[in-house]
Coordinates of C-alpha atoms in Angstrom, one line a residue:
Chain A
X1226 CA 1.7 -20.2 -27.3
X1227 CA 3.7 -18.0 -25.0
X1228 CA 3.5 -18.4 -21.2
X1229 CA 3.1 -14.7 -20.9
X1230 CA 0.0 -13.5 -18.9
X1231 CA -1.5 -10.1 -18.7
X1232 CA -2.7 -8.5 -15.6
X1233 CA -5.2 -5.9 -16.7
X1234 CA -5.1 -2.9 -14.2
X1235 CA -7.2 -0.6 -16.3
X1236 CA -9.9 -0.3 -13.7
X1237 CA -7.3 0.1 -10.9
X1238 CA -4.4 2.3 -12.2
X1239 CA -6.8 4.1 -14.4
X1240 CA -8.7 5.2 -11.4
X1241 CA -5.9 7.6 -10.6
X1242 CA -6.3 9.4 -13.9
X1243 CA -10.0 10.3 -13.1
X1244 CA -9.4 11.0 -9.4
X1245 CA -11.0 7.7 -8.5
X1246 CA -14.4 8.5 -10.0
X1247 CA -15.0 5.2 -11.8
X1248 CA -18.7 4.5 -11.9
X1249 CA -20.5 1.2 -11.6
X1250 CA -21.5 1.5 -15.2
X1251 CA -17.8 1.9 -16.3
X1252 CA -16.9 -1.3 -14.4
X1253 CA -19.9 -3.2 -15.8
X1254 CA -19.2 -2.2 -19.4
X1255 CA -15.5 -2.8 -19.2
X1256 CA -15.8 -6.2 -17.6
X1257 CA -18.4 -7.3 -20.1
X1258 CA -16.3 -6.1 -22.9
X1259 CA -13.0 -7.6 -21.7
X1260 CA -14.0 -10.8 -20.0
X1261 CA -13.3 -12.8 -23.2
X1262 CA -10.2 -10.8 -24.2
X1263 CA -7.8 -13.4 -22.7
X1264 CA -6.6 -11.3 -19.8
X1265 CA -5.4 -13.5 -16.9
X1266 CA -7.0 -11.1 -14.4
X1267 CA -8.9 -7.9 -14.3
X1268 CA -7.9 -5.9 -11.3
X1269 CA -10.6 -3.5 -10.0
X1270 CA -10.6 -0.8 -7.4
X1271 CA -9.1 2.5 -6.1
X1272 CA -5.8 3.4 -7.7
X1273 CA -4.0 2.8 -4.4
X1274 CA -5.9 -0.4 -3.8
X1275 CA -8.3 -1.6 -1.1
X1276 CA -8.9 0.7 1.8
X1277 CA -7.1 3.6 0.1
X1278 CA -10.1 5.8 -0.5
X1279 CA -9.1 8.7 1.7
X1280 CA -8.5 12.4 2.0
X1281 CA -4.8 11.7 1.7
X1282 CA -4.8 10.1 -1.7
X1283 CA -8.4 10.8 -2.9
X1284 CA -11.9 9.5 -2.1
X1285 CA -13.5 6.9 -4.4
X1286 CA -16.8 7.6 -6.0
X1287 CA -17.7 4.0 -5.6
X1288 CA -16.8 1.9 -2.6
X1289 CA -14.4 -1.0 -2.8
X1290 CA -17.1 -3.5 -2.2
X1291 CA -19.5 -2.0 -4.8
X1292 CA -16.8 -2.0 -7.4
X1293 CA -15.8 -5.6 -6.7
X1294 CA -19.4 -6.8 -6.6
X1295 CA -20.2 -5.2 -9.9
X1296 CA -17.1 -6.6 -11.5
X1297 CA -17.8 -10.0 -10.0
X1298 CA -21.2 -10.1 -11.7
X1299 CA -19.8 -9.2 -15.1
X1300 CA -16.7 -11.5 -15.4
X1301 CA -16.7 -15.1 -15.7
X1302 CA -13.7 -16.3 -17.7
X1303 CA -11.2 -13.9 -16.2
X1304 CA -10.1 -13.9 -12.6
X1305 CA -11.2 -10.9 -10.5
X1306 CA -8.2 -9.2 -8.9
X1307 CA -7.8 -6.8 -6.1
X1308 CA -4.7 -4.7 -5.1
X1309 CA -3.8 -3.6 -1.6
X1310 CA -0.9 -1.7 0.0
X1311 CA -0.2 -2.6 3.7
X1312 CA -0.7 0.6 5.7
X1313 CA -3.8 1.5 3.8
X1314 CA -6.0 -1.5 4.5
X1315 CA -6.3 -4.4 6.9
X1316 CA -7.4 -8.0 6.8
X1317 CA -10.5 -7.3 8.8
X1318 CA -11.7 -4.1 7.1
X1319 CA -10.6 -4.9 3.5
X1320 CA -9.1 -8.3 2.6
X1321 CA -11.9 -10.5 4.2
X1322 CA -14.7 -8.4 2.7
X1323 CA -13.0 -8.6 -0.7
X1324 CA -12.8 -12.4 -0.5
X1325 CA -16.5 -12.4 0.4
X1326 CA -17.2 -10.3 -2.7
X1327 CA -15.6 -13.0 -4.8
X1328 CA -12.0 -11.8 -5.5
X1329 CA -10.0 -14.7 -6.9
X1330 CA -6.6 -13.1 -6.9
X1331 CA -4.7 -10.5 -4.8
X1332 CA -1.8 -8.4 -5.5
X1333 CA -0.1 -7.0 -2.4
X1334 CA 2.1 -4.0 -3.0
X1335 CA 4.7 -2.1 -0.9
X1336 CA 7.5 0.4 -1.4
X1337 CA 10.4 -1.6 -2.9
X1338 CA 12.4 -1.7 0.4
X1339 CA 9.5 -2.8 2.6
X1340 CA 8.7 -6.3 1.5
X1341 CA 8.3 -7.6 5.0
X1342 CA 5.1 -5.6 5.4
X1343 CA 3.5 -7.9 2.8
X1344 CA 4.1 -11.1 4.8
X1345 CA 0.9 -11.1 6.9
X1346 CA -1.3 -10.5 3.9
X1347 CA 0.4 -13.0 1.6
X1348 CA 0.1 -15.6 4.4
X1349 CA -3.5 -14.8 5.2
X1350 CA -4.6 -14.9 1.5
X1351 CA -2.8 -18.2 1.0
X1352 CA -4.5 -19.6 4.0
X1353 CA -7.8 -18.5 2.4
X1354 CA -6.7 -20.5 -0.7
X1355 CA -6.6 -17.5 -3.0
X1356 CA -3.9 -16.7 -5.5
X1357 CA -1.5 -14.0 -4.3
X1358 CA 1.4 -11.9 -5.8
X1359 CA 3.7 -9.4 -4.2
X1360 CA 4.6 -6.1 -5.7
X1361 CA 7.7 -3.9 -5.2
X1362 CA 6.7 -0.3 -6.1
X1363 CA 9.1 2.5 -7.1
X1364 CA 11.8 0.0 -7.9
X1365 CA 14.1 2.7 -9.3
X1366 CA 14.7 3.9 -5.8
X1367 CA 16.7 0.8 -4.7
X1368 CA 19.8 -1.0 -6.0
X1369 CA 19.3 -4.2 -8.0
X1370 CA 20.8 -6.2 -5.1
X1371 CA 18.3 -4.8 -2.7
X1372 CA 15.4 -5.5 -5.1
X1373 CA 16.5 -9.1 -5.4
X1374 CA 16.7 -9.4 -1.6
X1375 CA 13.2 -7.9 -1.1
X1376 CA 11.8 -10.1 -3.9
X1377 CA 13.3 -13.2 -2.2
X1378 CA 11.4 -12.2 0.9
X1379 CA 8.2 -12.1 -1.1
X1380 CA 9.1 -15.5 -2.5
X1381 CA 9.7 -16.9 0.9
X1382 CA 6.2 -15.8 2.1
X1383 CA 4.7 -18.0 -0.6
X1384 CA 3.6 -15.6 -3.3
X1385 CA 3.1 -17.0 -6.7
X1386 CA 5.1 -14.2 -8.3
X1387 CA 6.6 -10.8 -7.7
X1388 CA 5.7 -7.8 -9.9
X1389 CA 8.2 -5.0 -10.2
X1390 CA 6.5 -1.6 -10.5
X1391 CA 8.2 1.3 -12.3
X1392 CA 5.7 3.6 -10.5
X1393 CA 7.4 6.7 -11.6
X1394 CA 8.1 5.7 -15.2
X1395 CA 11.8 6.3 -14.4
X1396 CA 13.1 3.2 -16.2
X1397 CA 15.6 3.1 -19.0
X1398 CA 15.7 -0.1 -21.0
X1399 CA 19.0 -0.9 -19.4
X1400 CA 17.6 -0.7 -15.9
X1401 CA 14.7 -3.0 -16.8
X1402 CA 17.1 -5.4 -18.4
X1403 CA 19.4 -5.5 -15.4
X1404 CA 16.6 -5.8 -12.8
X1405 CA 14.5 -8.4 -14.6
X1406 CA 17.5 -10.6 -15.6
X1407 CA 18.8 -10.5 -12.0
X1408 CA 15.5 -11.6 -10.7
X1409 CA 15.1 -14.2 -13.3
X1410 CA 18.4 -15.8 -12.3
X1411 CA 17.8 -15.4 -8.6
X1412 CA 14.1 -16.4 -8.1
X1413 CA 12.1 -19.5 -8.6
X1414 CA 8.7 -17.7 -8.8
X1415 CA 7.2 -15.7 -11.6
X1416 CA 8.3 -12.2 -12.4
X1417 CA 6.1 -9.5 -13.5
X1418 CA 6.6 -5.9 -14.7
X1419 CA 4.4 -2.9 -14.5
X1420 CA 5.6 0.2 -16.4
X1421 CA 4.6 3.9 -16.7
X1422 CA 5.0 6.0 -19.7
X1423 CA 6.7 9.2 -18.4
X1424 CA 9.5 9.0 -20.9
X1425 CA 7.4 7.3 -23.6
X1426 CA 9.0 3.9 -22.8
X1427 CA 6.1 2.0 -21.1
X1428 CA 5.5 -0.6 -23.9
X1429 CA 9.2 -0.8 -24.8
X1430 CA 10.2 -1.4 -21.2
X1431 CA 7.4 -4.1 -20.7
X1432 CA 8.7 -5.8 -23.9
X1433 CA 12.3 -5.7 -22.6
X1434 CA 11.0 -7.2 -19.3
X1435 CA 9.4 -10.0 -21.2
X1436 CA 12.5 -10.6 -23.2
X1437 CA 14.5 -10.9 -19.9
X1438 CA 12.2 -13.5 -18.5
X1439 CA 9.1 -11.7 -17.1
X1440 CA 6.0 -13.8 -17.5
X1441 CA 3.5 -11.3 -16.3
X1442 CA 2.9 -7.9 -17.8
X1443 CA 0.7 -5.6 -15.7
X1444 CA -0.7 -2.8 -17.8
X1445 CA -3.8 -1.1 -19.0
X1446 CA -6.0 -0.6 -22.0
X1447 CA -5.2 2.7 -23.8
X1448 CA -2.4 3.2 -21.2
X1449 CA -5.2 4.5 -18.9
X1450 CA -3.4 5.1 -15.6
X1451 CA -1.7 7.5 -13.2
X1452 CA 0.4 10.3 -14.5
X1453 CA 1.7 9.6 -18.0
X1454 CA -0.2 6.4 -18.1
X1455 CA 0.8 2.7 -18.2
X1456 CA 2.0 0.1 -20.6
X1457 CA -0.7 0.1 -23.2
X1458 CA -1.6 -3.5 -23.4
X1459 CA -3.1 -3.6 -26.9
X1460 CA 0.0 -1.9 -28.2
X1461 CA 2.2 -4.5 -26.5
X1462 CA 0.1 -7.4 -27.8
X1463 CA 0.4 -6.0 -31.3
X1464 CA 4.2 -5.7 -30.9
X1465 CA 4.4 -9.3 -29.6
X1466 CA 2.2 -10.6 -32.5
X1467 CA 4.4 -8.8 -35.0
X1468 CA 7.3 -10.7 -33.5
X1469 CA 5.5 -14.0 -33.8
X1470 CA 4.8 -14.3 -30.1
X1471 CA 1.3 -15.6 -29.6
X1472 CA -0.5 -15.1 -26.3
X1473 CA -4.0 -15.7 -25.0
X1474 CA -4.9 -12.1 -25.7
X1475 CA -7.5 -11.2 -28.3
X1476 CA -6.1 -8.2 -30.0
X1477 CA -9.2 -7.1 -31.9
X1478 CA -11.3 -7.4 -28.7
X1479 CA -8.9 -5.2 -26.9
X1480 CA -8.8 -2.7 -29.7
X1481 CA -12.6 -2.7 -29.8
X1482 CA -12.8 -1.9 -26.1
X1483 CA -10.1 0.7 -26.4
X1484 CA -12.0 2.4 -29.3
X1485 CA -15.5 2.1 -28.1
X1486 CA -15.4 2.1 -24.4
X1487 CA -12.3 3.8 -23.2
X1488 CA -13.2 7.3 -24.5
X1489 CA -16.3 7.1 -22.3
X1490 CA -14.2 6.3 -19.2
X1491 CA -11.2 8.5 -19.7
X1492 CA -11.3 12.3 -19.1
X1493 CA -8.5 12.8 -21.7
X1494 CA -7.0 10.4 -24.2
X1495 CA -3.7 9.1 -23.1
X1496 CA -2.9 6.2 -25.3
X1497 CA -2.3 5.3 -28.9
X1498 CA -5.4 5.0 -31.0
X1499 CA -6.2 1.4 -32.1
X1500 CA -5.8 2.1 -35.8
X1501 CA -2.4 3.6 -35.3
X1502 CA -1.3 0.4 -33.5
X1503 CA -2.5 -1.7 -36.4
X1504 CA -0.7 0.7 -38.8
X1505 CA 2.5 0.3 -36.9
X1506 CA 2.1 -3.4 -36.7
X1507 CA 1.5 -3.6 -40.4
X1508 CA 4.2 -1.2 -41.4
X1509 CA 2.0 1.3 -43.1
X1510 CA 2.8 5.0 -43.7
X1511 CA 1.2 6.8 -40.8
X1512 CA -0.8 9.4 -42.9
X1513 CA -2.8 6.5 -44.4
X1514 CA -4.8 6.3 -41.2
X1515 CA -7.4 9.0 -41.8
X1516 CA -8.0 7.9 -45.4
X1517 CA -8.5 4.3 -44.2
X1518 CA -11.0 5.5 -41.7
X1519 CA -12.9 7.4 -44.3
X1520 CA -12.9 4.5 -46.7
X1521 CA -13.9 2.1 -44.0
X1522 CA -17.0 4.2 -43.3
X1523 CA -17.8 4.5 -47.0
X1524 CA -17.6 0.8 -47.8
X1525 CA -18.7 -0.4 -44.4
X1526 CA -15.6 -2.4 -43.6
X1527 CA -13.1 -2.6 -40.8
X1528 CA -10.4 0.1 -41.1
X1529 CA -8.0 -2.3 -39.4
X1530 CA -8.5 -4.9 -42.1
X1531 CA -7.7 -2.2 -44.7
X1532 CA -4.5 -1.3 -43.0
X1533 CA -3.5 -4.9 -42.5
X1534 CA -4.1 -5.6 -46.2
X1535 CA -2.1 -2.6 -47.2
X1536 CA 0.7 -4.0 -45.1
X1537 CA 0.5 -7.3 -46.9
X1538 CA 0.7 -5.6 -50.2
X1539 CA 3.6 -3.5 -49.1
X1540 CA 2.1 -0.1 -49.9
X1541 CA 4.5 2.8 -49.7
X1542 CA 4.0 6.5 -49.0
X1543 CA 1.9 8.1 -51.8
X1544 CA -0.2 5.0 -52.6
X1545 CA -3.3 6.2 -50.9
X1546 CA -5.3 5.1 -53.9
X1547 CA -4.9 1.5 -52.8
X1548 CA -7.0 2.2 -49.8
X1549 CA -10.2 2.6 -51.9
X1550 CA -9.3 -0.4 -53.9
X1551 CA -8.9 -2.6 -50.8
X1552 CA -11.9 -1.2 -49.1
X1553 CA -14.1 -2.0 -52.1
X1554 CA -12.7 -5.5 -52.3
X1555 CA -13.2 -6.1 -48.6
X1556 CA -16.8 -5.0 -48.9
X1557 CA -17.2 -7.6 -51.6
X1558 CA -15.6 -10.7 -50.3
X1559 CA -16.6 -13.0 -53.2
X1560 CA -14.6 -10.9 -55.6
X1561 CA -11.8 -10.6 -53.1
X1562 CA -9.0 -13.1 -53.6
X1563 CA -6.0 -12.4 -51.7
X1564 CA -3.5 -14.4 -53.8
X1565 CA -4.7 -12.8 -57.0
X1566 CA -4.0 -9.3 -55.8
X1567 CA -0.7 -10.2 -54.3
X1568 CA 0.3 -11.7 -57.7
X1569 CA -1.0 -8.8 -59.6
X1570 CA 0.9 -6.4 -57.5
X1571 CA 4.0 -8.2 -58.4
X1572 CA 3.4 -7.8 -62.1
Chain B
X381 CA 14.2 9.0 49.0
X382 CA 12.1 5.9 48.6
X383 CA 13.3 2.9 46.8
X384 CA 12.6 3.0 43.1
X385 CA 9.9 0.7 41.7
X386 CA 11.2 -2.2 39.7
X387 CA 10.2 -2.8 36.2
X388 CA 10.9 -5.5 33.7
X389 CA 11.0 -5.1 29.9
X390 CA 10.1 -7.9 27.6
X391 CA 11.4 -7.4 24.1
X392 CA 14.9 -6.2 23.3
X393 CA 14.1 -4.5 20.0
X394 CA 13.8 -0.8 19.2
X395 CA 11.0 -0.1 21.6
X396 CA 12.3 -2.2 24.5
X397 CA 15.8 -0.7 24.2
X398 CA 14.5 2.8 24.0
X399 CA 12.6 2.3 27.2
X400 CA 15.6 0.8 28.9
X401 CA 17.7 3.9 28.0
X402 CA 15.0 6.3 29.1
X403 CA 14.6 4.6 32.4
X404 CA 18.2 5.6 33.2
X405 CA 16.8 9.1 33.8
X406 CA 13.8 8.1 35.9
X407 CA 13.7 9.0 39.5
X408 CA 11.0 6.5 40.4
X409 CA 11.6 3.5 38.1
X410 CA 14.5 1.1 37.7
X411 CA 14.9 -1.8 35.4
X412 CA 15.1 -5.1 37.2
X413 CA 15.2 -7.3 34.2
X414 CA 15.6 -6.8 30.4
X415 CA 14.5 -10.0 28.7
X416 CA 14.0 -11.2 25.2
X417 CA 14.7 -14.0 22.8
X418 CA 17.5 -12.7 20.7
X419 CA 21.0 -13.0 22.4
X420 CA 22.5 -11.0 19.5
X421 CA 20.3 -8.0 19.8
X422 CA 22.0 -4.6 20.3
X423 CA 19.6 -4.0 23.2
X424 CA 21.0 -6.9 25.1
X425 CA 24.5 -5.7 24.6
X426 CA 23.6 -2.2 25.8
X427 CA 21.8 -3.6 28.8
X428 CA 24.8 -5.6 29.8
X429 CA 27.0 -2.6 29.5
X430 CA 24.7 -0.7 31.8
X431 CA 24.9 -3.6 34.3
X432 CA 21.2 -4.5 33.9
X433 CA 20.2 -8.1 34.4
X434 CA 19.3 -9.7 31.1
X435 CA 17.8 -12.9 30.0
X436 CA 17.1 -14.7 26.7
X437 CA 14.1 -16.5 28.1
X438 CA 11.6 -13.7 27.4
X439 CA 8.6 -14.0 29.8
X440 CA 9.8 -17.3 31.3
X441 CA 12.5 -15.3 33.2
X442 CA 9.7 -13.3 34.9
X443 CA 7.7 -16.4 35.6
X444 CA 10.7 -18.0 37.3
X445 CA 11.3 -15.0 39.5
X446 CA 8.2 -12.8 39.7
X447 CA 9.8 -10.6 42.4
X448 CA 12.1 -9.1 39.9
X449 CA 9.5 -6.4 39.1
X450 CA 6.2 -4.7 39.9
X451 CA 5.5 -3.4 36.5
X452 CA 6.1 -5.0 33.1
X453 CA 6.6 -3.3 29.8
X454 CA 5.7 -5.7 26.9
X455 CA 7.5 -4.6 23.8
X456 CA 7.3 -7.8 21.9
X457 CA 4.7 -8.3 19.1
X458 CA 0.9 -8.4 19.1
X459 CA 0.9 -12.2 18.7
X460 CA 3.4 -12.7 21.5
X461 CA 1.7 -10.4 23.8
X462 CA -1.5 -12.4 23.5
X463 CA 0.3 -15.2 25.2
X464 CA 2.2 -13.0 27.7
X465 CA -1.0 -11.2 28.8
X466 CA -2.4 -14.4 30.4
X467 CA 0.8 -15.1 32.3
X468 CA 1.2 -11.5 33.5
X469 CA -2.4 -11.5 34.7
X470 CA -1.7 -14.6 36.7
X471 CA 1.4 -13.1 38.2
X472 CA -0.6 -10.0 39.0
X473 CA 1.8 -7.6 37.3
X474 CA 0.7 -4.1 36.2
X475 CA 1.3 -4.5 32.4
X476 CA 1.9 -1.8 29.9
X477 CA 1.5 -3.3 26.4
X478 CA 3.4 -1.5 23.7
X479 CA 2.2 -3.9 20.9
X480 CA -1.0 -3.3 19.0
X481 CA -2.5 -6.5 20.6
X482 CA -5.2 -4.4 22.3
X483 CA -5.8 -7.0 25.1
X484 CA -6.2 -4.4 27.8
X485 CA -7.7 -0.9 28.1
X486 CA -6.4 1.5 25.5
X487 CA -4.6 4.4 27.0
X488 CA -3.5 7.8 25.7
X489 CA -2.0 9.4 28.8
X490 CA -3.3 12.9 28.1
X491 CA -6.8 11.6 27.7
X492 CA -7.4 8.8 30.1
X493 CA -4.4 7.9 32.2
X494 CA -6.1 8.2 35.6
X495 CA -8.7 5.6 34.9
X496 CA -6.1 3.2 33.4
X497 CA -4.1 3.1 36.7
X498 CA -6.8 0.8 38.1
X499 CA -6.4 -1.7 35.3
X500 CA -4.0 -4.6 35.2
X501 CA -3.2 -4.4 31.5
X502 CA -3.0 -1.1 29.7
X503 CA -2.5 -1.0 25.9
X504 CA -0.7 1.9 24.3
X505 CA -2.2 1.4 20.8
X506 CA 0.5 2.4 18.4
X507 CA 3.0 5.2 17.9
X508 CA 0.8 6.6 15.2
X509 CA -2.2 6.5 17.6
X510 CA -0.3 8.2 20.4
X511 CA 0.8 11.0 18.1
X512 CA -2.6 11.6 16.4
X513 CA -5.4 10.6 18.7
X514 CA -4.8 13.5 21.2
X515 CA -5.2 16.0 18.3
X516 CA -8.3 14.3 17.0
X517 CA -9.6 14.4 20.6
X518 CA -8.8 18.1 21.0
X519 CA -10.5 19.0 17.8
X520 CA -13.6 16.9 18.8
X521 CA -13.8 18.9 22.0
X522 CA -14.1 22.0 19.8
X523 CA -16.4 20.6 17.2
X524 CA -19.6 18.7 17.8
X525 CA -20.4 17.5 14.3
X526 CA -17.4 15.6 13.1
X527 CA -18.2 13.4 10.1
X528 CA -14.9 11.8 9.4
X529 CA -11.4 11.7 10.8
X530 CA -8.3 10.4 9.0
X531 CA -4.8 10.2 10.2
X532 CA -1.6 9.5 8.2
X533 CA 1.6 8.5 10.1
X534 CA 4.8 8.5 8.1
X535 CA 7.8 6.9 9.8
X536 CA 11.4 6.1 8.7
X537 CA 11.8 2.5 7.6
X538 CA 14.8 2.2 9.9
X539 CA 12.7 3.0 13.0
X540 CA 10.1 0.4 12.2
X541 CA 11.4 -2.7 13.8
X542 CA 10.6 -6.3 13.1
X543 CA 7.6 -6.2 15.5
X544 CA 6.0 -3.4 13.7
X545 CA 6.6 -5.0 10.3
X546 CA 5.4 -8.4 11.3
X547 CA 2.3 -6.9 12.8
X548 CA 1.6 -4.2 10.3
X549 CA -2.0 -5.4 10.0
X550 CA -2.7 -5.0 13.8
X551 CA -0.8 -1.8 13.7
X552 CA -3.1 -0.3 11.1
X553 CA -6.3 -1.8 12.5
X554 CA -5.6 -0.8 16.1
X555 CA -4.7 2.7 15.2
X556 CA -8.0 3.1 13.3
X557 CA -10.1 1.4 16.0
X558 CA -8.5 3.6 18.7
X559 CA -9.1 6.7 16.7
X560 CA -12.8 5.8 16.5
X561 CA -12.9 4.9 20.2
X562 CA -11.4 8.1 21.6
X563 CA -13.0 10.5 19.1
X564 CA -16.4 8.9 19.2
X565 CA -16.5 9.1 15.4
X566 CA -17.2 5.8 13.7
X567 CA -16.1 6.8 10.3
X568 CA -12.3 6.9 10.6
X569 CA -9.3 5.9 8.7
X570 CA -5.6 5.3 9.5
X571 CA -2.9 5.2 6.9
X572 CA 0.7 4.2 7.7
X573 CA 3.6 5.0 5.4
X574 CA 7.1 3.7 5.7
X575 CA 9.7 5.8 4.0
X576 CA 13.2 4.3 3.4
X577 CA 14.9 7.6 2.4
X578 CA 18.4 8.1 3.7
X579 CA 19.1 10.1 5.8
X580 CA 15.9 8.9 7.5
X581 CA 12.8 11.1 7.7
X582 CA 11.5 12.4 11.0
X583 CA 8.1 11.0 12.1
X584 CA 5.3 13.1 10.7
X585 CA 1.6 12.8 11.3
X586 CA -1.3 14.5 9.5
X587 CA -4.8 14.6 11.0
X588 CA -7.7 15.5 8.6
X589 CA -11.1 16.2 10.1
X590 CA -14.3 16.8 8.2
X591 CA -16.9 18.8 10.0
X592 CA -19.5 21.5 9.3
X593 CA -18.6 25.1 10.0
X594 CA -15.5 24.4 12.2
X595 CA -14.8 27.1 14.8
X596 CA -11.1 27.4 13.8
X597 CA -10.3 29.7 16.7
X598 CA -11.5 27.2 19.2
X599 CA -9.9 24.3 17.4
X600 CA -6.5 26.0 17.2
X601 CA -6.7 26.9 20.9
X602 CA -7.5 23.3 21.9
X603 CA -4.9 21.8 19.7
X604 CA -2.2 24.1 21.0
X605 CA -3.1 23.3 24.6
X606 CA -2.9 19.6 23.7
X607 CA 0.5 20.1 22.2
X608 CA 1.8 21.7 25.4
X609 CA 0.4 18.8 27.5
X610 CA 2.1 16.2 25.4
X611 CA 5.3 18.2 25.2
X612 CA 5.6 17.7 29.0
X613 CA 6.4 14.0 28.5
X614 CA 7.4 14.0 24.8
X615 CA 9.7 17.1 24.4
X616 CA 10.0 16.7 20.6
X617 CA 6.3 16.7 19.9
X618 CA 5.3 19.8 18.0
X619 CA 2.9 21.3 15.5
X620 CA 4.4 21.8 12.0
X621 CA 1.1 23.1 10.6
X622 CA -1.5 24.5 13.0
X623 CA -5.0 23.5 12.2
X624 CA -6.0 25.1 9.0
X625 CA -9.3 24.9 7.0
X626 CA -8.5 24.0 3.4
X627 CA -10.5 22.1 0.8
X628 CA -13.4 21.5 3.2
X629 CA -11.3 19.8 5.8
X630 CA -9.4 20.8 8.9
X631 CA -5.8 19.7 8.4
X632 CA -3.1 19.6 11.2
X633 CA 0.4 18.3 10.9
X634 CA 2.6 17.1 13.8
X635 CA 6.2 16.2 13.9
X636 CA 7.8 14.2 16.6
X637 CA 11.5 14.6 17.1
X638 CA 13.0 11.9 19.3
X639 CA 15.4 12.4 22.1
X640 CA 17.9 10.1 20.4
X641 CA 18.2 7.7 23.2
X642 CA 18.3 4.5 21.2
X643 CA 17.8 5.3 17.6
X644 CA 18.7 8.8 16.3
X645 CA 16.3 11.8 16.6
X646 CA 14.3 11.0 13.5
X647 CA 12.7 8.1 15.4
X648 CA 10.0 10.2 17.1
X649 CA 7.8 7.2 16.7
X650 CA 9.7 5.4 19.4
X651 CA 9.6 8.4 21.8
X652 CA 5.9 9.1 21.4
X653 CA 5.1 5.6 22.7
X654 CA 8.0 4.9 25.0
X655 CA 7.5 8.3 26.8
X656 CA 3.8 7.5 27.2
X657 CA 4.7 4.1 28.7
X658 CA 7.1 5.6 31.2
X659 CA 4.6 8.4 32.1
X660 CA 2.1 5.8 33.0
X661 CA 4.5 3.5 34.8
X662 CA 5.8 6.4 36.9
X663 CA 2.3 7.5 37.8
X664 CA 1.4 4.0 38.7
X665 CA 4.6 3.6 40.8
X666 CA 3.9 6.8 42.7
X667 CA 0.2 6.3 43.4
X668 CA -0.1 2.5 43.7
X669 CA 3.3 1.3 44.9
X670 CA 4.7 4.2 46.9
X671 CA 1.3 5.1 48.1
X672 CA 1.6 8.6 46.9
X673 CA 4.5 9.3 49.3
X674 CA 6.9 10.2 46.6
X675 CA 7.1 14.0 46.3
X676 CA 7.8 15.3 42.8

């Protein structure tokens, strides 16, 4: 099992995409659905974090406290996380009330050159015996040497890890590789990466970060997040699984939430649909998707299982007839013997 | 010509050094001691070049020789000032606190300077507070039903010294509290942004006010009058965007260009608070020390 952990920021970064209009119901449903999905933490709140509800960056529909309290009631296995950017909130107005609402873990973010503004908060949170991570936002705006220097400061304040945020989605894979490998060599604490999808690279860049030593990936379900969206966690998990990297994440649970719940929360779709992820993971011709969905409905089976089975049987373009066959077999498990069909397909 | 009143400056960082340089132009104040903890600070070097007495013993130097000054500027940090305040009270020094420690009465010269002169410890809130509270106050005077006030202060990273950074929490909290205190509006918010762009950005402040049916004519008049009053002691203070009503809020934007005494002109955040400190100190010196005999 890989050491990789997922920070689920769906209910934080996603808040940006709907102008901070998350409802209590959204939070309740999401937390219930994702509590057992193997995320390390579910981070909840305004997109810019605690205390950020404002005319400047947007008013929240639901207050920080209400959001945290609803989330607290609905998660049990996962840690409840909160984000804060110094300059927006304070210990007195925001951190202390958040602790009282049951937050287990804090992430303190700042612009990538301003790490010393996180010190007071990291130290305070440690004193309160809560877990804390530092964040360097907009990392593309500083040199790698500077990022290392700032990350070292965060390390010296006692944070458990430092998360690099590609807030503008401005990363090339080379930039990610250089930054994360430099931090991996230079730091003793954990390194995390949070990507955005402005150039269609969010999942790829997160994967590169992992390969270079990042042990935390901060992303969102369905890529729900500011601007072009984030690293779509369920797509990343599929990619990792395909490469034989096992994590605590429950892919099907994530896909279920992405399919059933996310359309209700999002104003417009931003990510890759669950079945397309499975299709990619299984190496199945993309146009099979709609046929598989139809067959799944007809035979009352899981379309994902059809696609996976198609992958095992190495279907190629033009073999849409296999979909019906598999769907029928899946609906009738007694008749269905995997080995037989694999053998027969070789004949 | 009367003798000038003696002041001491504790803290040799950005704020302390900017006061030191501004004092060179004062006709009523002179610096008797420039004291801090860091022997390598640029401020200490500059003070020595100017022939000012310096010390590395911070407040201990004043305790040893209380006669070196009548007025003390504390430009250390909020946590250090909490200790210094006790000592300065015992030494009976008129203290102007430029940290966000908020031990004494909060002062914005254009709003409540007169009543602060009878205090022993006067707190100058923060640079963001000094820049925005007068505008919020001016709008309040024109508008009886304010529901919410929010300020955003953006400053260049280079002009935010160690003290500001180490006390970012007090900085944010004190600005918000002072905004509520002076405006009488409970629902307030203060946002502080550090921008590390190069060349550095000039200090900018935005004030958002939500109120019913604002009388924009009256608001603009009040705000412009306030701008003129502040300009008298902070020459680079000016409106970038006169109050406008947009999206259901009254929005005003202020820029503060520094005089470039210590840090370059982008550091209006130094000037807005150091000029306020000197304004108060001069007034105190004239009325309380020279018995009003000094003729301007």
